[in-house]
XYZ file of N, CA, C and O in Angstrom:
672
model
N 32.474 19.074 8.224
C 31.368 18.354 7.459
C 29.970 18.874 7.283
O 29.392 19.687 8.214
N 29.755 18.330 6.401
C 28.096 19.540 5.846
C 27.112 18.450 6.522
O 25.721 18.922 6.309
N 27.443 17.581 7.001
C 26.085 16.846 7.798
C 25.701 17.509 9.542
O 26.781 17.593 10.196
N 24.753 16.973 9.007
C 24.529 18.226 11.023
C 25.006 17.272 12.029
O 24.536 16.014 11.622
N 25.017 17.779 12.808
C 25.629 16.300 14.117
C 24.023 15.817 14.772
O 23.798 15.496 15.765
N 23.318 16.556 15.273
C 22.097 16.351 15.425
C 22.161 14.573 15.427
O 22.110 14.239 15.003
N 21.421 14.453 16.989
C 20.613 12.488 16.729
C 19.490 12.931 17.407
O 19.000 13.244 18.008
N 19.150 11.026 16.578
C 18.206 10.853 17.507
C 18.406 9.384 17.651
O 18.768 8.223 17.439
N 16.727 8.639 18.527
C 17.658 6.731 18.993
C 17.213 6.401 18.379
O 15.370 6.900 18.176
N 17.519 5.588 17.266
C 16.471 4.621 16.791
C 16.849 2.734 16.813
O 17.600 2.631 16.863
N 15.979 2.443 18.044
C 15.971 1.508 18.739
C 17.146 1.084 19.297
O 16.582 2.669 20.603
N 17.699 0.923 19.972
C 19.294 1.212 20.654
C 19.944 1.898 19.984
O 21.132 1.821 21.250
N 20.427 2.033 18.453
C 20.984 2.926 17.952
C 20.953 4.899 17.961
O 20.651 4.821 18.040
N 21.435 5.009 18.176
C 21.666 6.942 18.729
C 22.592 6.679 16.423
O 23.501 6.544 16.221
N 21.426 7.657 15.991
C 21.786 8.235 14.747
C 22.189 9.537 14.050
O 21.348 10.233 14.661
N 23.429 10.178 13.568
C 23.012 11.523 13.001
C 21.826 12.029 12.488
O 21.795 11.052 11.071
N 21.963 12.741 12.505
C 20.633 13.728 11.525
C 20.791 14.790 10.779
O 21.251 15.801 11.104
N 20.409 14.529 9.374
C 20.581 15.117 8.427
C 19.483 15.703 7.844
O 19.909 17.476 7.519
N 18.128 15.644 8.320
C 17.263 16.741 8.212
C 16.003 16.178 9.071
O 16.223 15.112 9.187
N 15.310 16.787 9.444
C 14.254 16.940 10.258
C 13.146 17.725 9.592
O 13.013 18.504 9.498
N 11.353 16.653 9.069
C 10.425 17.322 9.013
C 10.130 16.719 10.442
O 10.263 16.972 11.355
N 8.299 17.669 10.201
C 7.319 16.849 11.490
C 7.325 15.696 11.403
O 7.433 15.672 13.216
N 7.527 14.889 10.965
C 7.456 13.754 11.477
C 8.463 12.692 11.198
O 8.841 11.787 11.663
N 8.944 13.375 9.864
C 10.047 12.468 9.107
C 11.249 12.515 9.460
O 11.684 13.443 10.224
N 12.295 11.881 9.537
C 13.906 12.068 10.079
C 14.297 11.088 8.862
O 14.446 9.740 8.075
N 16.071 12.167 8.438
C 16.733 11.674 7.217
C 18.211 11.537 8.496
O 18.872 12.242 8.528
N 18.876 10.279 7.949
C 19.838 9.667 9.168
C 20.765 10.138 8.367
O 20.944 10.115 7.071
N 22.053 10.957 8.327
C 23.545 11.191 7.604
C 23.857 9.458 7.072
O 23.727 9.640 6.096
N 23.452 8.817 7.678
C 24.252 7.957 7.105
C 23.258 7.231 5.892
O 23.675 6.864 5.351
N 22.115 7.230 6.187
C 21.507 6.504 5.246
C 21.315 7.657 3.566
O 21.465 7.510 2.808
N 21.775 8.903 4.170
C 22.318 10.372 2.931
C 23.204 9.948 2.812
O 23.296 9.716 1.622
N 24.568 9.465 3.384
C 25.568 9.076 2.894
C 25.398 7.735 1.673
O 25.993 7.669 0.637
N 24.379 6.765 1.610
C 24.296 5.281 0.885
C 24.154 6.346 0.227
O 24.472 5.738 -0.935
N 22.828 7.026 0.183
C 22.314 7.441 -1.110
C 22.740 7.488 -2.277
O 22.409 7.274 -3.109
N 23.539 8.892 -1.523
C 25.297 9.962 -2.497
C 25.749 8.389 -2.965
O 26.010 8.619 -4.283
N 26.321 7.398 -2.485
C 27.057 6.954 -3.233
C 26.706 6.593 -3.890
O 26.892 5.980 -5.373
N 25.301 5.792 -3.500
C 24.729 5.050 -4.933
C 24.753 6.034 -6.276
O 25.007 5.650 -7.304
N 23.631 7.205 -5.673
C 23.646 8.295 -7.501
C 25.048 8.345 -7.497
O 25.442 8.669 -9.248
N 26.172 8.865 -6.801
C 28.012 9.299 -7.355
C 27.995 7.638 -7.993
O 29.102 7.591 -9.227
N 28.166 5.984 -7.912
C 28.517 5.528 -8.741
C 27.746 5.321 -9.792
O 28.785 5.091 -11.077
N 26.456 6.447 -10.303
C 25.607 6.318 -11.933
C 27.111 7.409 -12.428
O 26.462 7.564 -13.453
N 27.746 7.833 -12.261
C 28.676 8.632 -12.452
C 29.103 10.179 -12.597
O 28.482 10.405 -13.407
N 27.555 10.389 -11.338
C 27.294 12.173 -11.916
C 28.348 13.230 -10.456
O 28.966 12.371 -9.270
N 27.605 13.993 -10.489
C 29.332 14.695 -10.188
C 28.338 14.224 -8.652
O 27.426 14.255 -7.810
N 29.650 14.829 -7.435
C 29.271 13.839 -5.924
C 27.888 15.348 -5.559
O 27.303 15.348 -4.567
N 27.809 16.285 -6.377
C 27.117 18.186 -5.653
C 25.532 17.613 -6.173
O 25.077 17.707 -5.735
N 25.570 17.364 -7.683
C 24.900 16.928 -8.305
C 23.877 15.460 -7.037
O 22.684 15.314 -6.820
N 25.271 14.587 -6.677
C 24.416 13.396 -6.026
C 23.338 13.606 -4.940
O 22.931 12.615 -5.025
N 24.683 14.291 -5.132
C 23.919 15.033 -2.918
C 22.121 15.973 -3.408
O 21.361 15.129 -2.527
N 22.744 16.391 -4.020
C 21.092 17.162 -4.166
C 20.070 16.262 -5.380
O 19.193 15.578 -4.741
N 20.712 15.000 -5.434
C 19.473 13.679 -5.952
C 18.797 13.116 -4.755
O 17.720 12.482 -4.431
N 19.786 12.729 -3.745
C 19.901 11.863 -3.194
C 19.017 12.519 -1.994
O 17.974 11.999 -1.216
N 18.739 13.373 -1.565
C 17.957 14.760 -0.872
C 16.730 13.956 -1.565
O 15.851 13.925 -0.294
N 16.313 14.554 -2.795
C 14.971 14.502 -3.138
C 14.397 13.706 -3.228
O 13.326 13.321 -2.906
N 15.620 13.188 -3.478
C 14.732 11.138 -2.854
C 14.768 10.273 -1.591
O 13.856 9.649 -1.807
N 15.349 10.963 -0.868
C 15.138 10.734 0.686
C 13.471 11.730 1.358
O 13.811 11.185 2.193
N 13.933 12.536 1.441
C 12.987 13.648 1.533
C 11.169 12.695 1.308
O 10.325 12.711 1.865
N 10.869 12.559 -0.379
C 9.970 11.759 -0.401
C 9.841 10.499 -0.089
O 8.892 10.113 0.518
N 10.716 9.898 -0.179
C 10.859 8.417 0.168
C 11.025 8.020 2.168
O 9.747 7.825 2.688
N 10.806 8.806 3.130
C 10.621 9.669 4.752
C 8.882 9.729 4.656
O 8.870 9.243 5.434
N 8.630 10.349 3.943
C 7.650 10.937 4.158
C 6.379 9.908 3.391
O 5.673 10.086 3.974
N 7.421 9.165 2.822
C 5.766 7.970 2.344
C 6.013 7.267 3.427
O 4.983 6.516 3.166
N 7.569 6.697 3.666
C 7.072 5.799 4.925
C 6.626 6.110 6.123
O 5.905 5.314 6.586
N 6.609 7.577 6.473
C 5.569 8.130 7.395
C 4.213 8.442 7.153
O 3.120 7.914 8.154
N 3.665 8.170 6.141
C 2.591 8.487 5.842
C 1.819 6.796 5.999
O 0.749 7.194 6.280
N 2.374 5.667 5.095
C 2.457 4.851 5.260
C 2.060 4.201 7.404
O 1.640 3.521 6.842
N 3.269 4.498 7.706
C 3.001 4.389 8.960
C 1.731 4.389 9.573
O 1.375 4.058 10.643
N 0.647 6.113 9.624
C 0.238 6.859 10.210
C -1.374 6.059 9.131
O -1.777 5.911 10.232
N -1.121 5.582 8.154
C -1.998 4.839 7.755
C -2.432 3.645 8.468
O -3.317 2.903 7.485
N -1.106 3.245 8.782
C -1.189 1.510 9.897
C -0.918 0.564 8.621
O -0.828 -0.616 8.846
N 0.508 0.709 8.162
C 1.152 -0.478 7.202
C 2.521 -0.360 7.917
O 2.944 0.318 8.999
N 2.363 -2.129 7.524
C 3.599 -2.473 8.385
C 4.182 -3.509 7.902
O 3.315 -4.305 6.892
N 5.186 -4.450 8.137
C 5.997 -5.819 7.325
C 6.336 -6.559 8.289
O 7.309 -6.162 9.612
N 6.756 -7.601 8.491
C 7.000 -8.439 9.370
C 8.527 -8.989 8.988
O 8.873 -8.851 7.792
N 9.287 -9.253 9.972
C 11.134 -10.130 9.616
C 11.370 -10.701 7.840
O 11.689 -10.833 7.915
N 10.025 -11.819 8.851
C 9.666 -12.929 6.977
C 9.525 -12.110 6.041
O 10.341 -12.679 5.013
N 9.293 -11.444 6.042
C 8.870 -10.194 4.951
C 9.629 -10.013 4.023
O 10.244 -9.464 2.840
N 10.145 -9.141 5.306
C 12.109 -8.710 4.829
C 12.826 -9.700 4.114
O 13.209 -9.904 3.020
N 12.900 -10.783 5.068
C 13.399 -11.719 4.777
C 13.966 -12.247 3.137
O 14.358 -12.735 2.648
N 12.567 -13.001 3.399
C 12.157 -13.000 1.687
C 12.091 -12.475 0.790
O 12.217 -12.988 0.009
N 11.554 -10.762 0.696
C 12.518 -10.043 0.112
C 13.589 -9.946 -0.716
O 13.697 -9.848 -2.260
N 14.245 -9.579 0.275
C 15.348 -9.498 1.045
C 16.476 -10.753 -0.160
O 17.462 -10.890 -0.501
N 15.911 -12.421 0.111
C 16.365 -13.470 -0.760
C 15.792 -13.535 -1.751
O 16.978 -13.997 -3.049
N 14.809 -12.802 -2.414
C 14.963 -12.815 -4.157
C 15.616 -11.808 -4.151
O 15.524 -11.760 -5.866
N 15.528 -10.833 -4.229
C 16.988 -9.584 -4.332
C 18.082 -10.585 -5.147
O 18.671 -10.768 -5.813
N 18.743 -11.154 -3.969
C 19.974 -12.470 -3.832
C 19.953 -13.271 -4.863
O 20.834 -13.114 -5.946
N 18.604 -14.037 -5.088
C 18.764 -14.869 -6.372
C 18.365 -14.479 -7.719
O 19.393 -14.165 -8.335
N 18.170 -12.363 -7.671
C 17.767 -12.257 -8.842
C 18.917 -11.642 -9.608
O 19.763 -11.668 -10.466
N 20.085 -11.058 -8.069
C 21.193 -11.137 -8.406
C 22.237 -12.018 -8.887
O 23.237 -11.409 -9.478
N 22.201 -12.886 -8.355
C 22.751 -14.201 -9.049
C 22.430 -15.034 -10.699
O 23.231 -16.108 -10.860
N 21.205 -14.396 -10.820
C 20.767 -15.200 -11.519
C 21.591 -14.601 -13.157
O 22.080 -13.998 -13.246
N 21.760 -16.294 -14.286
C 22.458 -15.571 -15.098
C 21.802 -14.118 -15.639
O 22.073 -14.259 -17.301
N 21.088 -14.224 -16.213
C 19.809 -12.831 -16.736
C 20.467 -11.583 -16.609
O 20.223 -10.967 -17.703
N 21.410 -11.039 -15.668
C 21.970 -10.086 -14.798
C 22.610 -10.348 -15.781
O 23.676 -10.474 -16.356
N 22.730 -8.936 -16.757
C 23.836 -8.124 -17.445
C 24.776 -7.750 -16.835
O 24.770 -7.622 -15.403
N 25.668 -7.915 -17.713
C 27.267 -7.745 -17.733
C 27.691 -6.262 -16.009
O 27.766 -6.005 -15.327
N 26.589 -5.222 -17.026
C 26.529 -4.274 -17.244
C 26.154 -3.714 -15.628
O 26.762 -3.176 -14.665
N 24.931 -4.313 -15.420
C 24.247 -4.115 -13.592
C 25.193 -5.364 -12.880
O 25.477 -4.971 -11.390
N 25.506 -6.650 -13.706
C 26.342 -6.754 -12.185
C 27.475 -6.401 -12.404
O 27.650 -6.538 -10.764
N 27.895 -5.611 -12.796
C 29.248 -4.985 -12.515
C 29.273 -3.452 -11.060
O 29.692 -3.220 -11.196
N 27.983 -2.689 -11.802
C 27.476 -1.692 -10.931
C 26.891 -2.710 -8.792
O 27.209 -1.989 -7.899
N 26.075 -3.736 -9.422
C 26.067 -4.644 -7.743
C 27.121 -4.381 -7.396
O 27.288 -4.604 -6.359
N 28.342 -4.881 -7.979
C 29.418 -5.791 -7.351
C 31.179 -4.008 -6.989
O 30.914 -4.029 -6.178
N 30.064 -2.590 -7.587
C 30.995 -1.435 -6.945
C 30.533 -1.275 -5.844
O 30.038 -0.463 -5.035
N 28.259 -1.616 -5.921
C 27.967 -0.802 -4.607
C 28.487 -1.421 -3.395
O 28.502 -1.700 -2.561
N 28.569 -3.392 -3.844
C 28.528 -4.086 -2.683
C 30.140 -3.911 -1.953
O 30.343 -3.738 -0.633
N 30.603 -3.491 -2.928
C 32.598 -3.224 -2.232
C 32.398 -2.015 -1.501
O 33.773 -1.822 -0.846
N 31.527 -0.887 -1.340
C 31.415 0.236 -0.941
C 30.951 -0.198 0.528
O 31.023 0.813 1.592
N 30.847 -1.401 0.993
C 29.567 -2.110 2.203
C 31.504 -2.794 2.615
O 31.121 -2.988 3.596
N 32.111 -3.321 2.211
C 32.823 -4.050 2.287
C 33.336 -5.288 2.236
O 34.387 -5.800 1.814
N 32.046 -5.460 2.380
C 31.819 -7.610 2.021
C 30.123 -7.356 1.881
O 29.698 -6.652 2.643
N 29.920 -8.836 1.066
C 28.344 -8.541 0.657
C 27.737 -9.439 1.987
O 26.160 -8.850 2.232
N 28.369 -9.713 3.488
C 27.438 -9.837 3.923
C 26.662 -8.423 4.796
O 25.580 -8.169 4.918
N 27.871 -7.528 4.969
C 27.330 -5.913 5.340
C 26.109 -5.709 4.211
O 25.201 -4.927 5.059
N 26.674 -5.713 3.116
C 25.990 -4.791 2.401
C 24.192 -6.124 2.263
O 23.319 -4.840 2.169
N 24.453 -7.180 2.089
C 22.433 -7.571 2.660
C 22.024 -7.189 3.579
O 20.875 -6.693 3.693
N 23.103 -7.430 4.385
C 22.625 -6.544 6.250
C 21.634 -5.293 6.514
O 20.520 -4.676 5.931
N 22.183 -4.460 5.939
C 22.086 -3.009 4.572
C 20.558 -3.033 4.651
O 19.772 -2.133 4.714
N 20.818 -4.286 3.222
C 19.335 -3.619 2.537
C 18.347 -4.617 3.307
O 16.858 -4.297 3.469
N 18.462 -5.226 4.047
C 17.801 -5.762 5.557
C 16.767 -4.277 6.054
O 15.540 -4.342 6.072
N 17.766 -4.168 6.527
C 17.072 -2.527 6.998
C 16.390 -1.760 6.019
O 15.626 -0.821 6.432
N 17.426 -1.555 4.841
C 16.291 -0.715 3.415
C 14.935 -0.988 3.723
O 13.919 -0.171 4.087
N 15.264 -2.245 3.773
C 13.706 -2.943 2.887
C 12.496 -3.123 4.147
O 11.032 -3.555 3.627
N 13.313 -2.851 5.411
C 12.568 -2.636 6.581
C 11.411 -1.448 6.530
O 9.639 -1.753 6.983
N 12.033 -0.674 5.854
C 10.572 0.911 5.590
C 10.353 1.084 4.000
O 9.267 1.083 4.302
N 11.252 0.239 3.230
C 10.848 0.363 1.741
C 9.528 -0.912 1.680
O 8.665 0.045 1.023
N 9.030 -1.346 1.602
C 8.155 -2.961 2.003
C 7.094 -2.270 3.066
O 6.048 -2.186 2.276
N 7.050 -1.274 3.728
C 6.339 -0.621 4.389
C 5.179 0.305 3.430
O 4.233 0.736 2.656
N 5.859 1.532 2.712
C 5.759 2.221 1.346
C 4.896 1.894 0.517
O 4.256 2.035 0.009
N 6.243 0.392 0.323
C 5.953 -0.248 -1.404
C 4.118 -0.723 -1.208
O 3.506 -0.755 -1.974
N 3.711 -1.298 0.331
C 2.383 -2.435 -0.094
C 1.284 -0.739 0.121
O 0.579 -0.699 -0.610
N 1.161 0.727 0.477
C 1.381 1.237 0.809
C 0.632 2.401 -0.330
O -0.095 2.272 -1.212
N 2.170 2.251 -1.462
C 1.772 2.818 -2.585
C 1.038 1.842 -3.416
O 0.073 2.045 -4.543
N 1.231 0.834 -3.463
C 0.628 -0.547 -3.990
C -1.149 -0.575 -3.802
O -1.959 -0.654 -4.897
N -1.672 0.214 -2.104
C -2.946 -0.220 -2.762
C -3.566 1.379 -2.868
O -4.548 1.462 -3.094
N -2.681 2.794 -2.553
C -3.233 3.471 -3.285
C -3.220 3.708 -4.962
O -4.906 4.325 -5.238
N -2.369 3.244 -5.646
C -2.784 2.875 -6.969
C -3.425 2.208 -7.444
O -4.316 2.703 -7.991
N -3.891 0.537 -6.567
C -5.626 -0.339 -6.018
C -6.516 1.102 -6.936
O -7.363 1.063 -7.462
N -6.381 1.479 -5.631
C -7.321 2.812 -5.084
C -8.053 3.764 -6.598
O -8.713 3.794 -6.657
N -6.587 3.932 -6.720
C -6.429 5.174 -7.744
C -7.282 4.755 -8.921
O -7.984 5.318 -9.677
N -7.254 3.552 -9.209
C -7.841 2.550 -10.681
C -9.088 2.541 -10.747
O -9.848 2.433 -11.215
N -9.513 1.874 -9.122
C -10.954 1.850 -8.605
C -11.813 2.893 -8.932
O -12.479 2.753 -9.495
N -11.862 4.144 -8.375
C -11.561 5.347 -9.059
C -11.971 6.033 -10.168
O -12.782 7.076 -9.685
N -12.089 5.171 -11.455
C -12.223 5.399 -12.354
C -11.114 5.903 -13.375
O -11.450 6.313 -14.055
N -9.558 6.358 -12.272
C -8.579 6.344 -13.265
C -8.480 5.318 -14.381
O -8.312 4.650 -13.955
N -7.677 5.549 -15.610
C -7.163 4.618 -16.427
C -6.231 4.618 -17.042
O -6.297 3.844 -17.732
N -5.214 5.409 -16.906
C -4.011 6.039 -17.722
C -2.550 5.482 -16.537
O -2.486 6.144 -15.791
N -0.899 5.311 -17.118
C -0.255 5.290 -16.308
C 0.207 6.215 -16.124
O 1.145 7.073 -15.287
N 0.138 7.462 -17.195
C 0.367 8.438 -17.488
C 0.163 9.203 -16.074
O 0.364 10.201 -15.501
N -1.258 9.041 -16.114
C -2.477 9.352 -14.893
C -1.776 9.258 -13.767
O -1.721 10.512 -13.054
N -1.703 8.369 -13.723
C -1.094 7.843 -11.829
C 0.314 8.483 -11.663
O 0.180 9.040 -10.672
N 0.712 8.435 -12.324
C 2.621 8.678 -12.910
C 1.884 10.203 -12.535
O 2.968 11.041 -11.340
N 1.277 11.513 -12.457
C 1.575 12.106 -12.191
C 0.528 12.924 -10.923
O 0.908 13.331 -9.703
N -0.663 12.010 -10.399
C -1.150 11.772 -9.601
C -0.257 11.472 -7.780
O 0.106 12.056 -7.236
N 0.681 10.643 -8.210
C 1.606 9.945 -7.743
C 2.514 11.042 -7.088
O 2.973 11.908 -6.221
N 3.349 11.718 -8.757
C 4.368 12.564 -8.153
C 4.246 13.752 -6.731
O 4.485 14.327 -6.620
N 2.274 14.484 -7.314
C 1.687 15.566 -7.240
C 1.728 15.016 -5.322
O 1.521 15.280 -4.673
N 1.354 13.715 -5.285
C 0.711 13.624 -4.115
C 2.285 13.630 -3.234
O 2.211 13.782 -2.019
N 3.438 12.369 -3.617
C 4.875 12.888 -2.960
C 4.629 14.690 -2.485
O 5.670 14.559 -1.467
N 4.831 14.988 -3.501
C 5.257 15.638 -3.008
C 4.338 16.801 -2.107
O 5.197 17.311 -1.400
N 3.288 16.816 -1.928
C 2.351 17.285 -1.290
C 3.051 16.651 0.089
O 3.274 17.841 1.655
N 3.225 15.435 -0.165
C 4.046 14.856 2.115
C 4.994 15.058 1.661
O 5.352 15.609 2.879
N 6.126 15.478 0.673
C 7.462 16.657 1.323
C 7.379 17.811 1.806
O 7.718 18.327 2.863
N 6.396 18.674 1.083
C 5.636 20.756 1.832
C 4.546 20.140 2.891
O 5.532 20.838 4.300
N 4.661 19.167 3.662
C 3.988 18.876 4.812
C 4.734 18.557 6.139
O 5.000 18.975 6.643
N 5.991 18.235 5.442
C 7.104 17.947 5.847
C 7.778 18.679 6.842
O 8.677 18.881 8.015
N 8.095 20.205 5.703
C 8.621 20.430 5.940
C 9.957 20.969 6.420
O 10.548 21.099 7.279
N 11.023 19.530 5.718
C 12.011 20.156 5.838
C 13.255 20.957 6.219
O 12.788 21.533 5.375
């Protein structure tokens, strides 16, 4: 098994650690789910793992920074967000390819209920990061920047710096 055997205690459950930074942790379960997400898009397992690891390093680093900056979400915010995702997924406007991709992802969870439970766990962290990034972007534009390309460049550099500081 190419995954590390270290564990962390998260709430009451222990999870195997894939990688650990100074503050951030990437679990084996999170990596496996993310690799599967990339693999479903038709790329090789090796490339899927590479892309998943890059994404997870950025995501975990950003989440830890958001927490340190005082950001959080309520259970109700998470439930509400996931409900809006469910509505969007069942929307008639969802094209056939997107619907098929979603069905493939859900089938990897065994059933739809497990998939949505997992989404609630994911968005417990992602929404914290999204709030933080939203405020960063507002401040970026308030400070006089005015182009989306400028923001994208700034944000990519910001994430890269956070990952470097984590030293996974």
